[in-house]
């Protein structure tokens, strides 16, 4: 089965800095790569996703890059703000199957 | 445009009782997934359902747990004879109908926090 690892497990940055979280996976059949943000007491919120035929996708301050050969994809947040503080999960999967979540990265943005 | 609705938000049960968790998917979504989250961990898949069908229940314990998604009404996750280890947050996600072998984003509700006394 799929083995998913996220690094780092915790990340502290100053407001305005960039943050990068990396996700490695083992199943070469995975073809969908989403990132979720979870705030305390809430469900995961999809913030960006990428499919295997694309190498990079950007949405304002958030971007995701994919390296299928090396089996990893990364979340990039620029100009971080205190409201970006949350737990971030990657969840690679194949079409029509359940998401396999990493253990999460706790991002703290201090002002 | 309502999102995925789960109720109750919090549920307290004593050992041996039954717990019923409900999930109403987003409008137009016909796929429902249930996940369980233990404190400070990622979500673990339990079961995937379409209307009136269980597609994949490989993540669900064989005993005491069951799920359904009837033609009318919400999806139900049922836990019989609950034990302390069932305490967790249970999340439901839904996705729309899609092409075969296509990925449709899963959108999550805010979960049910189940506490077993």
XYZ file of C-alpha atoms in Angstrom:
228
model
C 0.000 0.000 0.000
C 0.864 3.674 -0.176
C 3.425 4.974 2.342
C 3.227 8.750 2.820
C 5.688 10.884 4.753
C 5.679 14.611 5.396
C 8.576 16.805 6.423
C 8.980 18.718 8.581
C 6.465 17.727 11.257
C 6.567 21.250 12.701
C 7.556 24.519 11.066
C 7.813 27.953 12.652
C 8.264 31.053 10.516
C 8.029 34.791 10.878
C 5.203 36.609 9.175
C 6.169 37.412 5.616
C 8.585 34.505 5.272
C 8.028 31.538 2.965
C 7.163 28.034 4.116
C 7.785 24.778 2.281
C 6.402 21.368 3.231
C 7.481 18.228 1.408
C 5.520 15.024 0.931
C 7.043 11.768 -0.283
C 4.995 8.773 -1.378
C 5.744 5.236 -2.428
C 3.001 4.211 -4.872
C 4.028 5.082 -8.429
C 0.378 4.629 -9.493
C -0.683 7.727 -7.525
C -1.872 10.386 -9.936
C -3.602 13.000 -7.789
C -1.822 15.141 -5.199
C -3.857 17.421 -2.940
C -2.905 19.506 0.062
C -5.334 20.104 2.913
C -5.299 22.698 5.684
C -6.894 21.817 9.015
C -7.639 24.388 11.659
C -8.446 23.484 15.250
C -11.883 21.953 15.588
C -12.513 21.937 11.842
C -12.382 19.473 9.019
C -9.599 19.448 6.409
C -10.001 22.104 3.758
C -8.653 21.495 0.260
C -6.309 24.372 -0.557
C -4.585 23.208 -3.737
C -4.220 20.063 -5.799
C -2.249 18.899 -8.799
C -2.592 16.036 -11.217
C 0.209 13.865 -12.525
C 0.352 15.457 -15.956
C 1.332 18.832 -14.490
C 4.582 19.820 -12.750
C 3.503 22.960 -10.950
C 0.357 24.842 -10.036
C -0.028 28.208 -8.350
C -2.953 29.940 -6.679
C -2.056 33.369 -5.285
C 0.337 32.764 -2.358
C 0.107 28.995 -2.546
C 1.845 26.689 -5.001
C 2.393 22.966 -5.374
C 5.250 21.333 -7.276
C 5.371 17.701 -8.292
C 8.324 15.446 -9.071
C 6.805 12.145 -10.206
C 10.155 10.554 -10.903
C 11.344 11.131 -7.358
C 7.847 10.583 -5.957
C 7.490 13.740 -3.980
C 5.452 16.915 -4.093
C 5.748 20.100 -2.096
C 3.528 22.862 -0.788
C 4.926 26.380 -1.003
C 3.371 29.291 0.882
C 4.824 32.742 0.262
C 4.333 35.914 2.321
C 2.988 33.900 5.238
C 0.364 35.428 7.509
C -0.747 34.464 11.041
C -3.962 33.009 9.594
C -1.845 30.473 7.699
C -1.107 28.832 11.064
C -2.700 25.368 10.930
C -1.898 21.712 10.319
C -1.242 20.854 6.690
C -1.736 17.388 5.233
C -0.760 15.871 1.926
C -2.936 13.038 0.649
C -1.753 11.399 -2.593
C -4.029 8.859 -4.228
C -5.210 7.157 -7.397
C -8.476 7.830 -9.172
C -11.508 6.392 -7.427
C -9.725 5.471 -4.236
C -9.510 6.917 -0.755
C -7.008 9.588 0.207
C -3.920 8.402 2.096
C -2.982 11.167 4.507
C 0.451 12.051 5.787
C 0.838 12.667 9.517
C 0.643 16.416 9.071
C 2.856 19.473 9.452
C 2.049 22.036 12.098
C 2.815 25.483 10.720
C 3.117 28.385 13.146
C 3.399 31.903 11.765
C 4.397 34.512 14.314
C 3.812 38.221 13.791
C -24.299 26.383 -1.358
C -24.027 24.236 1.751
C -20.932 22.168 2.316
C -20.718 18.697 3.804
C -22.866 18.602 6.926
C -22.106 16.264 9.798
C -24.092 15.796 12.964
C -23.882 15.687 15.791
C -20.697 17.739 16.219
C -20.049 16.142 19.576
C -21.323 12.806 20.828
C -20.763 11.244 24.225
C -21.528 7.585 24.805
C -20.893 5.094 27.579
C -19.084 1.857 26.885
C -21.435 -0.676 25.333
C -23.811 1.870 23.809
C -24.328 2.540 20.126
C -23.110 5.612 18.257
C -24.703 6.894 15.044
C -22.923 9.541 13.020
C -24.626 11.270 10.117
C -23.239 12.875 7.006
C -25.096 14.835 4.339
C -22.877 15.299 1.282
C -22.637 18.468 -0.730
C -25.464 19.005 -3.183
C -24.857 17.028 -6.330
C -22.265 14.746 -4.733
C -22.924 11.034 -4.847
C -19.696 9.698 -3.335
C -19.115 9.622 0.423
C -15.984 8.706 2.343
C -15.575 8.243 6.089
C -12.254 8.842 7.858
C -11.171 8.608 11.483
C -8.648 10.918 13.129
C -6.913 10.222 16.409
C -5.329 13.143 18.309
C -2.294 14.627 16.535
C -2.510 12.142 13.682
C -3.580 12.211 10.075
C -6.919 10.933 8.889
C -7.285 7.205 8.278
C -9.680 5.937 5.637
C -12.542 3.748 6.800
C -15.138 3.287 4.057
C -16.166 4.604 0.630
C -19.798 4.532 -0.448
C -21.929 5.547 -3.374
C -25.691 5.672 -3.213
C -26.897 2.300 -1.878
C -23.495 0.685 -2.452
C -20.367 0.104 -0.415
C -17.444 0.480 -2.798
C -14.501 -0.049 -0.437
C -14.662 -0.898 3.266
C -11.075 -2.048 3.630
C -10.339 0.506 6.357
C -13.273 -0.331 8.548
C -12.985 -2.743 11.493
C -14.772 -6.007 10.727
C -16.782 -6.007 13.919
C -19.090 -3.410 15.467
C -18.725 -0.888 12.604
C -21.096 -0.492 9.683
C -21.926 2.207 7.158
C -24.702 2.927 4.740
C -25.657 5.565 2.207
C -29.337 5.046 1.343
C -31.083 6.309 -1.749
C -32.722 9.016 0.345
C -31.178 10.673 3.368
C -27.719 11.026 4.849
C -24.929 8.509 5.078
C -24.738 6.843 8.495
C -21.691 5.445 10.258
C -22.809 3.154 13.042
C -20.639 1.866 15.859
C -22.160 -0.781 18.089
C -21.040 -1.611 21.632
C -18.575 1.258 21.723
C -15.277 0.943 23.590
C -12.859 3.592 24.859
C -10.631 3.092 21.816
C -13.427 4.327 19.542
C -12.940 7.863 20.908
C -11.819 9.945 17.947
C -12.942 12.544 15.446
C -14.861 11.035 12.537
C -14.883 12.967 9.290
C -16.997 12.552 6.237
C -15.986 13.746 2.780
C -17.962 13.867 -0.438
C -17.069 14.166 -4.084
C -19.087 14.536 -7.266
C -19.683 11.947 -9.921
C -16.768 11.876 -12.304
C -15.356 10.144 -15.316
C -14.040 6.656 -14.775
C -10.442 6.849 -13.591
C -10.634 10.566 -12.908
C -9.923 12.165 -9.569
C -12.599 14.305 -8.060
C -11.661 16.510 -5.087
C -12.995 15.388 -1.735
C -14.595 18.038 0.432
C -14.797 17.463 4.171
C -17.291 18.224 6.877
C -16.228 19.511 10.294
C -16.494 16.087 11.862
C -18.120 14.412 14.832
C -16.063 14.215 17.994
C -16.955 10.954 19.690
C -16.078 10.525 23.360
C -16.564 7.232 25.164
C -16.911 7.342 28.935
